[in-house]
């Protein structure tokens, strides 16, 4: 849940003074129930990405509250870590969100580092399972992002988001950077994974 969320970007430094801060979010409130998909639709520059990133903790809020399971996540350390383990994000550009120096297997495995109680063998098995779920054969684990098409890279980004089996996923225009012919495939995959695993989703789109 988001309550009266406000985000201000600091002003730019001029020669002798600093310009006024720019308000990107003006008191936004919304709720996403367990297993629900909520769409946020708006034009370019309307603050959609800022909203998603602030909910994910990547942009600092200037005011308001973000709650997970009824607890403010930035005012309680236990609630914060519970939220961080249960919240994942799929970014708009699959290429810039993937480290080009890491193999696909390592990229998908990375979110499992902080999962308590998982052995190395279990993590390897989970990565292989998720790659199959998103339509990538196990052989893709040894490839690098530059060796994949745009649609395949976005499948990797989705695999990274769901590999930990989170309860909440933020999808920031996950198909806008893809060819039209690939968009429907990725959207269908995303919907299938949501039905299978039951995670809640905040789906950001301009369409």
mmCIF file of C-alpha atoms in Angstrom:
data_model
loop_
_atom_site.group_PDB
_atom_site.id
_atom_site.type_symbol
_atom_site.label_atom_id
_atom_site.label_comp_id
_atom_site.label_asym_id
_atom_site.label_seq_id
_atom_site.Cartn_x
_atom_site.Cartn_y
_atom_site.Cartn_z
ATOM 1 C CA UNK A 1 0.000 0.000 0.000
ATOM 2 C CA UNK A 2 1.114 3.535 -0.768
ATOM 3 C CA UNK A 3 -0.209 6.450 1.287
ATOM 4 C CA UNK A 4 0.169 10.051 0.055
ATOM 5 C CA UNK A 5 3.545 9.350 -1.576
ATOM 6 C CA UNK A 6 5.524 12.439 -2.541
ATOM 7 C CA UNK A 7 8.833 12.449 -4.432
ATOM 8 C CA UNK A 8 10.861 15.599 -5.104
ATOM 9 C CA UNK A 9 13.948 15.668 -7.305
ATOM 10 C CA UNK A 10 16.552 18.207 -6.143
ATOM 11 C CA UNK A 11 17.098 21.269 -8.276
ATOM 12 C CA UNK A 12 20.132 21.639 -10.502
ATOM 13 C CA UNK A 13 23.103 23.726 -9.467
ATOM 14 C CA UNK A 14 23.402 26.927 -11.497
ATOM 15 C CA UNK A 15 26.326 29.364 -11.447
ATOM 16 C CA UNK A 16 25.352 31.193 -8.266
ATOM 17 C CA UNK A 17 22.175 29.447 -7.136
ATOM 18 C CA UNK A 18 20.298 26.191 -7.210
ATOM 19 C CA UNK A 19 17.060 25.813 -9.127
ATOM 20 C CA UNK A 20 13.904 24.849 -7.255
ATOM 21 C CA UNK A 21 13.203 21.135 -6.631
ATOM 22 C CA UNK A 22 10.882 19.421 -9.100
ATOM 23 C CA UNK A 23 7.966 17.451 -7.668
ATOM 24 C CA UNK A 24 7.475 14.189 -9.596
ATOM 25 C CA UNK A 25 4.795 12.591 -7.417
ATOM 26 C CA UNK A 26 2.055 14.619 -5.763
ATOM 27 C CA UNK A 27 0.534 12.556 -2.939
ATOM 28 C CA UNK A 28 -0.068 9.200 -4.661
ATOM 29 C CA UNK A 29 -2.118 6.519 -2.866
ATOM 30 C CA UNK A 30 -2.858 2.980 -4.065
ATOM 31 C CA UNK A 31 -3.227 -0.587 -2.819
ATOM 32 C CA UNK A 32 -2.278 -3.919 -4.353
ATOM 33 C CA UNK A 33 -3.981 -6.923 -2.809
ATOM 34 C CA UNK A 34 -2.420 -10.425 -2.635
ATOM 35 C CA UNK A 35 -2.469 -12.056 -6.068
ATOM 36 C CA UNK A 36 -3.799 -8.889 -7.735
ATOM 37 C CA UNK A 37 -2.455 -7.060 -10.791
ATOM 38 C CA UNK A 38 -2.853 -3.276 -10.672
ATOM 39 C CA UNK A 39 -2.042 -1.164 -13.742
ATOM 40 C CA UNK A 40 -0.571 2.325 -13.617
ATOM 41 C CA UNK A 41 -1.099 4.020 -16.984
ATOM 42 C CA UNK A 42 0.207 7.411 -18.042
ATOM 43 C CA UNK A 43 2.145 9.347 -20.644
ATOM 44 C CA UNK A 44 5.874 9.954 -20.773
ATOM 45 C CA UNK A 45 7.118 12.121 -17.916
ATOM 46 C CA UNK A 46 4.028 11.563 -15.777
ATOM 47 C CA UNK A 47 6.001 9.956 -12.934
ATOM 48 C CA UNK A 48 5.169 6.270 -13.532
ATOM 49 C CA UNK A 49 8.764 5.034 -13.323
ATOM 50 C CA UNK A 50 9.452 7.265 -10.320
ATOM 51 C CA UNK A 51 6.477 5.656 -8.582
ATOM 52 C CA UNK A 52 7.741 2.140 -9.273
ATOM 53 C CA UNK A 53 11.306 2.933 -8.246
ATOM 54 C CA UNK A 54 10.227 4.666 -5.034
ATOM 55 C CA UNK A 55 8.050 1.672 -4.081
ATOM 56 C CA UNK A 56 11.048 -0.577 -4.776
ATOM 57 C CA UNK A 57 13.260 1.615 -2.586
ATOM 58 C CA UNK A 58 15.462 2.826 -5.456
ATOM 59 C CA UNK A 59 14.272 6.447 -5.198
ATOM 60 C CA UNK A 60 13.897 8.125 -1.811
ATOM 61 C CA UNK A 61 10.421 9.402 -1.027
ATOM 62 C CA UNK A 62 10.041 12.969 0.227
ATOM 63 C CA UNK A 63 6.820 12.216 2.065
ATOM 64 C CA UNK A 64 4.118 9.638 2.655
ATOM 65 C CA UNK A 65 4.325 5.981 3.594
ATOM 66 C CA UNK A 66 4.890 2.659 1.836
ATOM 67 C CA UNK A 67 3.447 -0.316 3.708
ATOM 68 C CA UNK A 68 3.919 -4.054 3.222
ATOM 69 C CA UNK A 69 1.571 -6.429 5.036
ATOM 70 C CA UNK A 70 0.320 -3.387 6.956
ATOM 71 C CA UNK A 71 3.747 -2.281 8.237
ATOM 72 C CA UNK A 72 5.631 0.872 7.134
ATOM 73 C CA UNK A 73 8.719 -0.567 5.443
ATOM 74 C CA UNK A 74 11.087 2.335 6.072
ATOM 75 C CA UNK A 75 10.269 2.669 9.772
ATOM 76 C CA UNK A 76 10.814 -0.917 10.873
ATOM 77 C CA UNK A 77 14.003 -2.843 10.066
ATOM 78 C CA UNK A 78 12.330 -6.257 10.189
ATOM 79 C CA UNK A 79 9.508 -5.087 7.897
ATOM 80 C CA UNK A 80 12.060 -3.543 5.522
ATOM 81 C CA UNK A 81 14.058 -6.749 5.043
ATOM 82 C CA UNK A 82 10.898 -8.815 4.734
ATOM 83 C CA UNK A 83 9.781 -6.448 1.991
ATOM 84 C CA UNK A 84 13.140 -6.430 0.200
ATOM 85 C CA UNK A 85 13.098 -10.231 0.039
ATOM 86 C CA UNK A 86 9.539 -10.211 -1.312
ATOM 87 C CA UNK A 87 9.693 -7.297 -3.770
ATOM 88 C CA UNK A 88 11.349 -7.510 -7.191
ATOM 89 C CA UNK A 89 11.378 -5.228 -10.225
ATOM 90 C CA UNK A 90 11.454 -5.769 -13.984
ATOM 91 C CA UNK A 91 12.977 -2.742 -15.692
ATOM 92 C CA UNK A 92 12.018 -1.151 -18.983
ATOM 93 C CA UNK A 93 15.305 -1.697 -20.821
ATOM 94 C CA UNK A 94 16.446 -5.323 -20.495
ATOM 95 C CA UNK A 95 19.923 -4.605 -21.859
ATOM 96 C CA UNK A 96 20.958 -1.816 -19.491
ATOM 97 C CA UNK A 97 19.534 -3.653 -16.463
ATOM 98 C CA UNK A 98 21.752 -6.729 -16.997
ATOM 99 C CA UNK A 99 25.474 -6.708 -16.148
ATOM 100 C CA UNK A 100 27.224 -7.518 -19.470
ATOM 101 C CA UNK A 101 30.162 -9.149 -17.630
ATOM 102 C CA UNK A 102 28.012 -11.826 -16.000
ATOM 103 C CA UNK A 103 26.632 -14.977 -17.585
ATOM 104 C CA UNK A 104 22.883 -15.501 -17.694
ATOM 105 C CA UNK A 105 23.155 -18.204 -15.036
ATOM 106 C CA UNK A 106 24.983 -15.880 -12.640
ATOM 107 C CA UNK A 107 22.572 -13.015 -13.335
ATOM 108 C CA UNK A 108 19.535 -15.158 -12.509
ATOM 109 C CA UNK A 109 21.257 -16.713 -9.489
ATOM 110 C CA UNK A 110 22.280 -13.360 -7.947
ATOM 111 C CA UNK A 111 18.911 -12.611 -6.227
ATOM 112 C CA UNK A 112 19.204 -15.913 -4.334
ATOM 113 C CA UNK A 113 22.295 -14.776 -2.414
ATOM 114 C CA UNK A 114 20.337 -13.530 0.594
ATOM 115 C CA UNK A 115 17.711 -16.275 0.687
ATOM 116 C CA UNK A 116 18.207 -18.080 4.022
ATOM 117 C CA UNK A 117 18.499 -21.849 4.103
ATOM 118 C CA UNK A 118 19.140 -22.492 0.388
ATOM 119 C CA UNK A 119 22.113 -24.690 -0.447
ATOM 120 C CA UNK A 120 24.289 -24.122 -3.505
ATOM 121 C CA UNK A 121 22.755 -27.176 -5.169
ATOM 122 C CA UNK A 122 19.242 -25.883 -4.526
ATOM 123 C CA UNK A 123 20.144 -22.516 -6.026
ATOM 124 C CA UNK A 124 21.565 -24.155 -9.143
ATOM 125 C CA UNK A 125 18.415 -26.251 -9.502
ATOM 126 C CA UNK A 126 16.182 -23.187 -9.027
ATOM 127 C CA UNK A 127 18.050 -21.256 -11.736
ATOM 128 C CA UNK A 128 17.651 -24.132 -14.195
ATOM 129 C CA UNK A 129 13.946 -24.419 -13.302
ATOM 130 C CA UNK A 130 13.277 -20.705 -13.803
ATOM 131 C CA UNK A 131 15.132 -20.547 -17.123
ATOM 132 C CA UNK A 132 12.857 -23.288 -18.415
ATOM 133 C CA UNK A 133 9.807 -21.461 -17.024
ATOM 134 C CA UNK A 134 10.631 -18.325 -19.019
ATOM 135 C CA UNK A 135 11.245 -20.299 -22.191
ATOM 136 C CA UNK A 136 15.051 -20.427 -22.163
ATOM 137 C CA UNK A 137 16.784 -23.802 -22.336
ATOM 138 C CA UNK A 138 19.392 -24.664 -19.715
ATOM 139 C CA UNK A 139 22.174 -23.993 -22.234
ATOM 140 C CA UNK A 140 21.421 -20.261 -21.987
ATOM 141 C CA UNK A 141 22.976 -20.199 -18.500
ATOM 142 C CA UNK A 142 26.480 -19.988 -19.993
ATOM 143 C CA UNK A 143 25.692 -17.187 -22.441
ATOM 144 C CA UNK A 144 26.136 -13.431 -21.971
ATOM 145 C CA UNK A 145 23.486 -10.725 -22.452
ATOM 146 C CA UNK A 146 24.996 -9.470 -25.730
ATOM 147 C CA UNK A 147 24.477 -12.929 -27.243
ATOM 148 C CA UNK A 148 20.698 -12.740 -26.740
ATOM 149 C CA UNK A 149 17.913 -10.967 -28.600
ATOM 150 C CA UNK A 150 15.872 -8.230 -26.928
ATOM 151 C CA UNK A 151 13.014 -10.598 -26.164
ATOM 152 C CA UNK A 152 15.382 -13.187 -24.690
ATOM 153 C CA UNK A 153 17.050 -10.549 -22.504
ATOM 154 C CA UNK A 154 13.673 -9.482 -21.145
ATOM 155 C CA UNK A 155 12.926 -13.133 -20.358
ATOM 156 C CA UNK A 156 16.167 -13.166 -18.357
ATOM 157 C CA UNK A 157 15.068 -9.995 -16.537
ATOM 158 C CA UNK A 158 11.745 -11.652 -15.696
ATOM 159 C CA UNK A 159 13.574 -14.790 -14.548
ATOM 160 C CA UNK A 160 15.681 -12.639 -12.190
ATOM 161 C CA UNK A 161 12.514 -11.095 -10.787
ATOM 162 C CA UNK A 162 10.703 -14.380 -10.079
ATOM 163 C CA UNK A 163 13.599 -16.686 -9.159
ATOM 164 C CA UNK A 164 13.237 -15.834 -5.469
ATOM 165 C CA UNK A 165 9.483 -16.526 -5.621
ATOM 166 C CA UNK A 166 8.576 -13.012 -4.427
ATOM 167 C CA UNK A 167 5.088 -12.033 -3.361
ATOM 168 C CA UNK A 168 5.216 -8.655 -5.170
ATOM 169 C CA UNK A 169 6.662 -7.717 -8.582
ATOM 170 C CA UNK A 170 6.893 -4.227 -10.093
ATOM 171 C CA UNK A 171 6.942 -4.302 -13.903
ATOM 172 C CA UNK A 172 8.080 -0.971 -15.354
ATOM 173 C CA UNK A 173 6.937 -0.970 -18.996
ATOM 174 C CA UNK A 174 8.575 -4.383 -19.538
ATOM 175 C CA UNK A 175 7.737 -4.611 -23.255
ATOM 176 C CA UNK A 176 8.073 -1.014 -24.482
ATOM 177 C CA UNK A 177 11.670 -1.586 -25.663
ATOM 178 C CA UNK A 178 10.754 -4.725 -27.636
ATOM 179 C CA UNK A 179 9.540 -5.289 -31.181
ATOM 180 C CA UNK A 180 5.776 -5.471 -31.544
ATOM 181 C CA UNK A 181 5.980 -9.107 -32.622
ATOM 182 C CA UNK A 182 7.764 -10.007 -29.365
ATOM 183 C CA UNK A 183 5.656 -7.886 -26.998
ATOM 184 C CA UNK A 184 2.667 -10.244 -26.978
ATOM 185 C CA UNK A 185 4.898 -13.253 -26.260
ATOM 186 C CA UNK A 186 6.512 -11.568 -23.259
ATOM 187 C CA UNK A 187 3.171 -10.313 -21.908
ATOM 188 C CA UNK A 188 1.697 -13.787 -22.225
ATOM 189 C CA UNK A 189 4.713 -15.259 -20.408
ATOM 190 C CA UNK A 190 4.398 -12.682 -17.624
ATOM 191 C CA UNK A 191 0.680 -13.414 -17.181
ATOM 192 C CA UNK A 192 1.352 -17.161 -17.137
ATOM 193 C CA UNK A 193 4.005 -16.794 -14.414
ATOM 194 C CA UNK A 194 1.697 -14.571 -12.373
ATOM 195 C CA UNK A 195 -1.072 -17.169 -12.536
ATOM 196 C CA UNK A 196 1.338 -19.986 -11.661
ATOM 197 C CA UNK A 197 3.093 -18.345 -8.716
ATOM 198 C CA UNK A 198 0.360 -15.961 -7.560
ATOM 199 C CA UNK A 199 2.522 -12.900 -6.961
ATOM 200 C CA UNK A 200 0.931 -9.463 -6.794
ATOM 201 C CA UNK A 201 1.982 -7.086 -9.534
ATOM 202 C CA UNK A 202 2.135 -3.344 -10.136
ATOM 203 C CA UNK A 203 2.205 -3.119 -13.943
ATOM 204 C CA UNK A 204 3.375 0.229 -15.315
ATOM 205 C CA UNK A 205 2.515 1.105 -18.913
ATOM 206 C CA UNK A 206 1.900 4.005 -21.275
ATOM 207 C CA UNK A 207 -0.563 1.912 -23.298
#
